[in-house]
CSV table of C-alpha atoms in Angstrom, one decimal:
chain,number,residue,atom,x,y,z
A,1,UNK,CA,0.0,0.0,0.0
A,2,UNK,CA,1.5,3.2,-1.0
A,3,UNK,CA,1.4,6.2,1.6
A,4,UNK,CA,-0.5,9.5,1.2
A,5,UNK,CA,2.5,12.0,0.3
A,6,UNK,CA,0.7,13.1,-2.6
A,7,UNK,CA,-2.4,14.0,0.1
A,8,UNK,CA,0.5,16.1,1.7
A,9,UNK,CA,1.0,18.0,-1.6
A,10,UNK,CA,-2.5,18.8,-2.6
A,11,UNK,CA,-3.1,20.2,1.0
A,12,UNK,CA,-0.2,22.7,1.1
A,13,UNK,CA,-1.4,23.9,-2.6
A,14,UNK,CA,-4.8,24.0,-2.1
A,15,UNK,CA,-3.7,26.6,0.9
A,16,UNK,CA,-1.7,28.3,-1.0
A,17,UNK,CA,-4.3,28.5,-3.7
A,18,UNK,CA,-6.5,30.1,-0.9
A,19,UNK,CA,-3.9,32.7,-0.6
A,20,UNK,CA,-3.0,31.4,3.2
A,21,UNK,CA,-0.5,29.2,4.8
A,22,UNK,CA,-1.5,26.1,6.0
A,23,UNK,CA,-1.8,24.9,9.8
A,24,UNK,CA,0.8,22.1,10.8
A,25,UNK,CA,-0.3,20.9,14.1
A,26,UNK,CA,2.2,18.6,16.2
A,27,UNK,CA,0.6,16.4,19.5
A,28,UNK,CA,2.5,13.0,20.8
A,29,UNK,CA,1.4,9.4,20.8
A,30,UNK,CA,0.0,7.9,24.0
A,31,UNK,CA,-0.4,11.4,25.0
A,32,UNK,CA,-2.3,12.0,28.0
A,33,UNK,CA,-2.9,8.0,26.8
A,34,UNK,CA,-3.2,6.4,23.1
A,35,UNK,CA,-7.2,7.1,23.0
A,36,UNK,CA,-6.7,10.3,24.7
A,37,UNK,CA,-3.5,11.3,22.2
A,38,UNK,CA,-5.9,10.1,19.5
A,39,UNK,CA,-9.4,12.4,20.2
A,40,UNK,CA,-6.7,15.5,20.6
A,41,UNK,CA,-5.7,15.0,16.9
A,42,UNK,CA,-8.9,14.5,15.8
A,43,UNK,CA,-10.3,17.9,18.0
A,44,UNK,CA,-6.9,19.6,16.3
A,45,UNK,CA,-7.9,18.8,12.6
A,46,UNK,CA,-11.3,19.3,13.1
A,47,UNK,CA,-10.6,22.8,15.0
A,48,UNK,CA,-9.1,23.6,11.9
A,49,UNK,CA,-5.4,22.2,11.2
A,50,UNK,CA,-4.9,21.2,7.9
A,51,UNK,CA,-1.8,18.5,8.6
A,52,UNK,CA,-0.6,17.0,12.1
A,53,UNK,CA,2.4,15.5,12.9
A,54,UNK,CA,2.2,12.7,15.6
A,55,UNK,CA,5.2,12.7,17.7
A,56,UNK,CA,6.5,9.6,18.1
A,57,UNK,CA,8.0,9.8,22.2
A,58,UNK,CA,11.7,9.1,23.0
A,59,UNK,CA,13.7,9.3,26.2
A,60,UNK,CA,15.9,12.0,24.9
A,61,UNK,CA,14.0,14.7,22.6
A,62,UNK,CA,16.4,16.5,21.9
A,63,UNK,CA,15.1,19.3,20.2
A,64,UNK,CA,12.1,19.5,22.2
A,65,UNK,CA,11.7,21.5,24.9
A,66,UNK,CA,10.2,20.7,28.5
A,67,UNK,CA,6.6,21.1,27.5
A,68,UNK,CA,6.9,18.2,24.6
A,69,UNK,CA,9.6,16.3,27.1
A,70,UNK,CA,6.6,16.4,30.0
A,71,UNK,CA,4.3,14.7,27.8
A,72,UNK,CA,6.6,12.1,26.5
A,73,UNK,CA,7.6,11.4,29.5
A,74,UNK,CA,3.6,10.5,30.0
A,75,UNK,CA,3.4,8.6,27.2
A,76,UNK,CA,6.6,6.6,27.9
A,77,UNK,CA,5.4,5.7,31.4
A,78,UNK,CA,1.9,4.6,29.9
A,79,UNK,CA,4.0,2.2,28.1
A,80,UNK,CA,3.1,3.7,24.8
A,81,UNK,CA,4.6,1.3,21.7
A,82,UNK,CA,5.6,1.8,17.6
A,83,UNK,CA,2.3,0.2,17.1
A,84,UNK,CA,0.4,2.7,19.3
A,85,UNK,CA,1.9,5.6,17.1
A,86,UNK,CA,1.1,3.8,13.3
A,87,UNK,CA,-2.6,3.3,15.3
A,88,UNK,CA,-3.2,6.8,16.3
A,89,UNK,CA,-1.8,7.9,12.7
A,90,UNK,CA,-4.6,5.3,11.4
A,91,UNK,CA,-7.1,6.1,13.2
A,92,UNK,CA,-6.7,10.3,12.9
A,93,UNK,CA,-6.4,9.8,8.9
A,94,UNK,CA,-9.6,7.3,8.7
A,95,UNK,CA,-11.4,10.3,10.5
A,96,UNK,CA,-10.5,13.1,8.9
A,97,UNK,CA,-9.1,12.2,5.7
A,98,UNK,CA,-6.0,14.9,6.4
A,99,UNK,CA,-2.6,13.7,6.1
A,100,UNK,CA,-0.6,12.6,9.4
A,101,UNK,CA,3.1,12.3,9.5
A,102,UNK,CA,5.2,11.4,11.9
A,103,UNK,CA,8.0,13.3,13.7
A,104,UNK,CA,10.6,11.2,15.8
A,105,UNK,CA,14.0,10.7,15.8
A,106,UNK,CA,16.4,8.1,14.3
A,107,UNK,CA,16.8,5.9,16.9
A,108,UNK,CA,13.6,4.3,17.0
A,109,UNK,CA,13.4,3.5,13.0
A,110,UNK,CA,16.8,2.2,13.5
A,111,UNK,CA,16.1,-0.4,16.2
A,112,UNK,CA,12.7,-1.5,14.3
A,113,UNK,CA,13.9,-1.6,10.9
A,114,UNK,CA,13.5,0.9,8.3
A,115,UNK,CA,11.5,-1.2,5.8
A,116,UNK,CA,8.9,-2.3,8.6
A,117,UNK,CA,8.4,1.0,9.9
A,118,UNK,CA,8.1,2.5,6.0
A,119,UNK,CA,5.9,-0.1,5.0
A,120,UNK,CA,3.7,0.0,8.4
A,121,UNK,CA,3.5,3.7,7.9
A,122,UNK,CA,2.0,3.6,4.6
A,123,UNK,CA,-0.4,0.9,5.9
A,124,UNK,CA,-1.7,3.0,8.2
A,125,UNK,CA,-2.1,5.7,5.7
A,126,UNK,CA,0.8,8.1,7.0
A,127,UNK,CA,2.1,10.5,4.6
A,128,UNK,CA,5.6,11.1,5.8
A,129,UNK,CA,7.8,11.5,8.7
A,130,UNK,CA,9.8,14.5,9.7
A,131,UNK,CA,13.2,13.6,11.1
A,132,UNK,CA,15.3,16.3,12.5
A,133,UNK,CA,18.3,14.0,13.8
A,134,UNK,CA,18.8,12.6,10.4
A,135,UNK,CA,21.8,13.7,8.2
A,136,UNK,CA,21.3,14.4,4.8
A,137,UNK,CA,24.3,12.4,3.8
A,138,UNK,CA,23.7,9.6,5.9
A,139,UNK,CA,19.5,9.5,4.4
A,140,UNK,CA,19.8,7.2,1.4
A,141,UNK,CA,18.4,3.6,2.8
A,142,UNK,CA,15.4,5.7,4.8
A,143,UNK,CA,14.6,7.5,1.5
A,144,UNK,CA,14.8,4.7,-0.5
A,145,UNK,CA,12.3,3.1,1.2
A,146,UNK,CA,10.2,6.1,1.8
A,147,UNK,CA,10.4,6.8,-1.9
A,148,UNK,CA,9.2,3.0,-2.1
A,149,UNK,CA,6.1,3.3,-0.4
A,150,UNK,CA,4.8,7.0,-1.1
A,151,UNK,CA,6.0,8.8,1.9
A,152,UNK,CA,7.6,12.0,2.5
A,153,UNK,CA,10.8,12.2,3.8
A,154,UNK,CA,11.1,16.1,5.7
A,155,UNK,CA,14.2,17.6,7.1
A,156,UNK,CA,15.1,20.2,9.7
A,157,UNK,CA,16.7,23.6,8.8
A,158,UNK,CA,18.3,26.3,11.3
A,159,UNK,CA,19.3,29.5,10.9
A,160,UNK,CA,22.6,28.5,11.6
A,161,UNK,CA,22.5,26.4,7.8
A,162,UNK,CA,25.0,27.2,5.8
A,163,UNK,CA,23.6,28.2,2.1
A,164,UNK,CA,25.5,24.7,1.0
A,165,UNK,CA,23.4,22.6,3.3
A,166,UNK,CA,20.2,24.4,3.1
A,167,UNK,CA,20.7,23.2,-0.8
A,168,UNK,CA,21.7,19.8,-0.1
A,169,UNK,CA,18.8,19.6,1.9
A,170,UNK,CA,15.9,21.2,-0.3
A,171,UNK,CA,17.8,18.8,-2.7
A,172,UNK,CA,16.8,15.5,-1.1
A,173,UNK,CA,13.8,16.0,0.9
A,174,UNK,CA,9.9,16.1,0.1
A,175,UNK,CA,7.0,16.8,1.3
A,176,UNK,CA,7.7,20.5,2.7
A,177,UNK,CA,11.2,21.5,4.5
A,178,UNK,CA,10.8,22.5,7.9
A,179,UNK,CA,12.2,25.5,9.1
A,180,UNK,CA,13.2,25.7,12.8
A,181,UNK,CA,12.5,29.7,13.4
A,182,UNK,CA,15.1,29.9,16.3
A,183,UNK,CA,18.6,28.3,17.6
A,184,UNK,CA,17.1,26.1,20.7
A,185,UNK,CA,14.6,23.5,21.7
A,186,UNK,CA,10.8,23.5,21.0
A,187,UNK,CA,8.5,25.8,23.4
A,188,UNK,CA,5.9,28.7,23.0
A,189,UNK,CA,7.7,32.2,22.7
A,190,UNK,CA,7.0,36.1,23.5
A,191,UNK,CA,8.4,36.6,19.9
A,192,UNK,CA,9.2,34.5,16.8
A,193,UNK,CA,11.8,37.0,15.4
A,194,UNK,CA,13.2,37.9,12.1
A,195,UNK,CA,15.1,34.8,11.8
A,196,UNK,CA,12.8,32.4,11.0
A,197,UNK,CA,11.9,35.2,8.0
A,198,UNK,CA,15.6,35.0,6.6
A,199,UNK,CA,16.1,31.1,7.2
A,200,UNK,CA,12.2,30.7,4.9
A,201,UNK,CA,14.1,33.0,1.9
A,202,UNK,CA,17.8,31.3,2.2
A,203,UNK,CA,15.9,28.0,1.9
A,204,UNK,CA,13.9,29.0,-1.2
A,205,UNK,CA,17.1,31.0,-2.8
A,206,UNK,CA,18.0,27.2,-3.4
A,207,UNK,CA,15.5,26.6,-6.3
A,208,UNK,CA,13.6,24.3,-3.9
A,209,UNK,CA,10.1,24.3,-5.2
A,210,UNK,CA,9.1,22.6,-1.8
A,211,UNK,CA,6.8,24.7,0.5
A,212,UNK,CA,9.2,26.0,3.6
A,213,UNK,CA,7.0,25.7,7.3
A,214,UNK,CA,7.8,27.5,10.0
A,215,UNK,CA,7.8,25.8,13.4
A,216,UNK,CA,9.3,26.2,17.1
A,217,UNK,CA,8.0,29.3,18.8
A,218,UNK,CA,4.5,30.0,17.4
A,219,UNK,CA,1.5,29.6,20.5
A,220,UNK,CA,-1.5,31.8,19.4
A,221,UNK,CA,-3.1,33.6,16.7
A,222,UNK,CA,-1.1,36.7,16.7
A,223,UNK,CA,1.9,34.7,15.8
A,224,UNK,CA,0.5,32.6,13.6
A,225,UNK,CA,-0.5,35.2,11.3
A,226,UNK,CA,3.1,36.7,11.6
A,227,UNK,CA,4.6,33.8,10.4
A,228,UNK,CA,2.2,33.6,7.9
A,229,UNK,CA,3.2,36.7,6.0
A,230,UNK,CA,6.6,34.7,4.8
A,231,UNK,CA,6.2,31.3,5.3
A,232,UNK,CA,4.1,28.1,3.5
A,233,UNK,CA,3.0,26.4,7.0
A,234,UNK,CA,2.6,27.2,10.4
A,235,UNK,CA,3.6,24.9,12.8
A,236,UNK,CA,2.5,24.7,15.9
A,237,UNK,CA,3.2,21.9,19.0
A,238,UNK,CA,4.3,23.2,22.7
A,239,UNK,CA,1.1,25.4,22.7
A,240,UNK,CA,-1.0,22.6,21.7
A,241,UNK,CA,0.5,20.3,24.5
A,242,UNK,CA,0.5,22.8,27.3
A,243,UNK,CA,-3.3,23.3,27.0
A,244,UNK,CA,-3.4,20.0,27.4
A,245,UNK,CA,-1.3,19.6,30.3
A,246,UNK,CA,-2.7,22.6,32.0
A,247,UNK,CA,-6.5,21.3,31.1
A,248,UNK,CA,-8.3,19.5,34.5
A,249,UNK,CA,-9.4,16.2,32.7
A,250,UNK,CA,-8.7,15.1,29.3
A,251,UNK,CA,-12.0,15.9,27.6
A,252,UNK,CA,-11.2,19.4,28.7
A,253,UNK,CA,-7.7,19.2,27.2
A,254,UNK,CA,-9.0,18.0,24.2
A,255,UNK,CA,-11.5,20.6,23.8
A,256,UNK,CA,-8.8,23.2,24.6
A,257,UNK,CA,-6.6,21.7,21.4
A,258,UNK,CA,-10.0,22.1,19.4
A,259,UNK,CA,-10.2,25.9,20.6
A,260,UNK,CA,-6.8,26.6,19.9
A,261,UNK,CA,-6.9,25.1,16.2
A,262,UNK,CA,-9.5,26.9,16.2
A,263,UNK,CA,-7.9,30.8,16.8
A,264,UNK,CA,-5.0,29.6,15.1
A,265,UNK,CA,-6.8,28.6,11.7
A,266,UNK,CA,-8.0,32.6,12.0
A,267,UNK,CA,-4.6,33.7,12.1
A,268,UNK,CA,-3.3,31.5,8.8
A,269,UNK,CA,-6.2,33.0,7.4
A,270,UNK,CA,-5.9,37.0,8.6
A,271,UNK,CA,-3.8,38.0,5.6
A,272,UNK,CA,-5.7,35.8,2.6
């Protein structure tokens, strides 16, 4: 079965065709538990999101900040599994009929086995993964594979990208390119800054013809809109998860995440 990268494609278009950029939302597996994590992906694309990106939780996020780490940490202790993240991405898709990618690091795909996790990603009607520990130049067997089974294969800019990389990069990925707005971990922020506006028009001076998202930093409308002015997506995760953690039971949290698509889908849309 061949995964829904091509779903990806037509979603970013058709928002740029509506003269907007579209809303990435992130949320992680098994998080506050798998049916939980589930509903507040649902609530997200239905609040208005037009992609999500499941995380997938490790021990050691590395680019995430303490919000994100908080709730993998959850998830981890709930004992959530591989299968529990290729579930929740099944069961989202099936329900909304948006694409679903995955974010997580190398580690995992390692241990399980690059063509099982491709293939059982595709199954489950993923359509890519973004993998921000990955190097370019060590990317050929995960691409491959990707390639194989219709998925797209995102990578993680920083303003600190040398002109050289940011090509080598646009050069290999698909999907969209994500651009990380600031030096640092993952967490909401007074100010997204004029870097992340630079690091969107380095990475298209390559030619790219990928659409360049903007994530790490963006929590409410205000922002969103912002970032919309120069960028293709908006993503969105820490503020997503902290109204989750700060909610009193989960079907409050979820309906929080709903809310917050919700404002957030104004802001894409303020300068359409």
């Amino acid at each position: 079965m061949s995964g829904n990268i091509q779903l990806l494609t037509d979603t970013l278009k058709a928002a740029r065709a509506e003269g907007r950029s579209a809303l990435i939302a992130y949320l992680p597996a098994g998080f506050p538990t798998v049916d939980g994590g589930i509903e507040a992906i649902k609530a997200a694309l239905d609040g208005g999101a037009d992609v999500v990106e499941v995380g997938l939780p490790h021990s050691d996020p590395v680019l995430d900040g303490p919000v994100i780490q908080t709730a993998d940490d959850i998830a981890l202790r709930g004992g959530v599994r591989i299968a529990d993240v290729m579930r929740t991405v099944r069961e989202a898709h099936e329900a909304t009929g948006k694409p679903i990618l995955v974010m997580t690091y190398w580690n995992p795909i390692d241990r399980y086995g690059v063509e099982r996790f491709t293939a059982e990603l595709a199954e489950a009607g993923g359509a890519g993964c973004i993998l921000p520990d990955l190097p370019v130049q060590e990317s050929a067997l995960w691409r491959e594979h990707a390639e194989k089974h219709g998925l797209a294969t995102v990578f993680v800019v920083a303003p600190s990208s040398k002109d050289e990389r940011l090509g080598q990069i646009t050069a290999a990925g698909s999907g969209f390119v994500y651009a990380a707005s600031l030096m640092g971990v993952t967490g909401t922020r007074e100010s997204v800054g004029a870097q992340a506006q630079d690091l969107v028009q380095r990475t298209r001076a390559t030619g790219t013809d990928l659409p360049v998202c903007v994530g790490l930093g963006v929590s409410n409308a205000d922002q969103a809109a912002e970032v919309a002015g120069f960028a293709d997506g908006v993503i969105v995760g820490s503020a997503f998860v902290k109204r989750m953690l700060d909610a009193p039971d989960d079907a409050a949290g979820v309906e929080a995440v709903r809310e917050l698509a919700g404002d957030l889908a104004k802001g894409v849309r303020r300068q359409a």
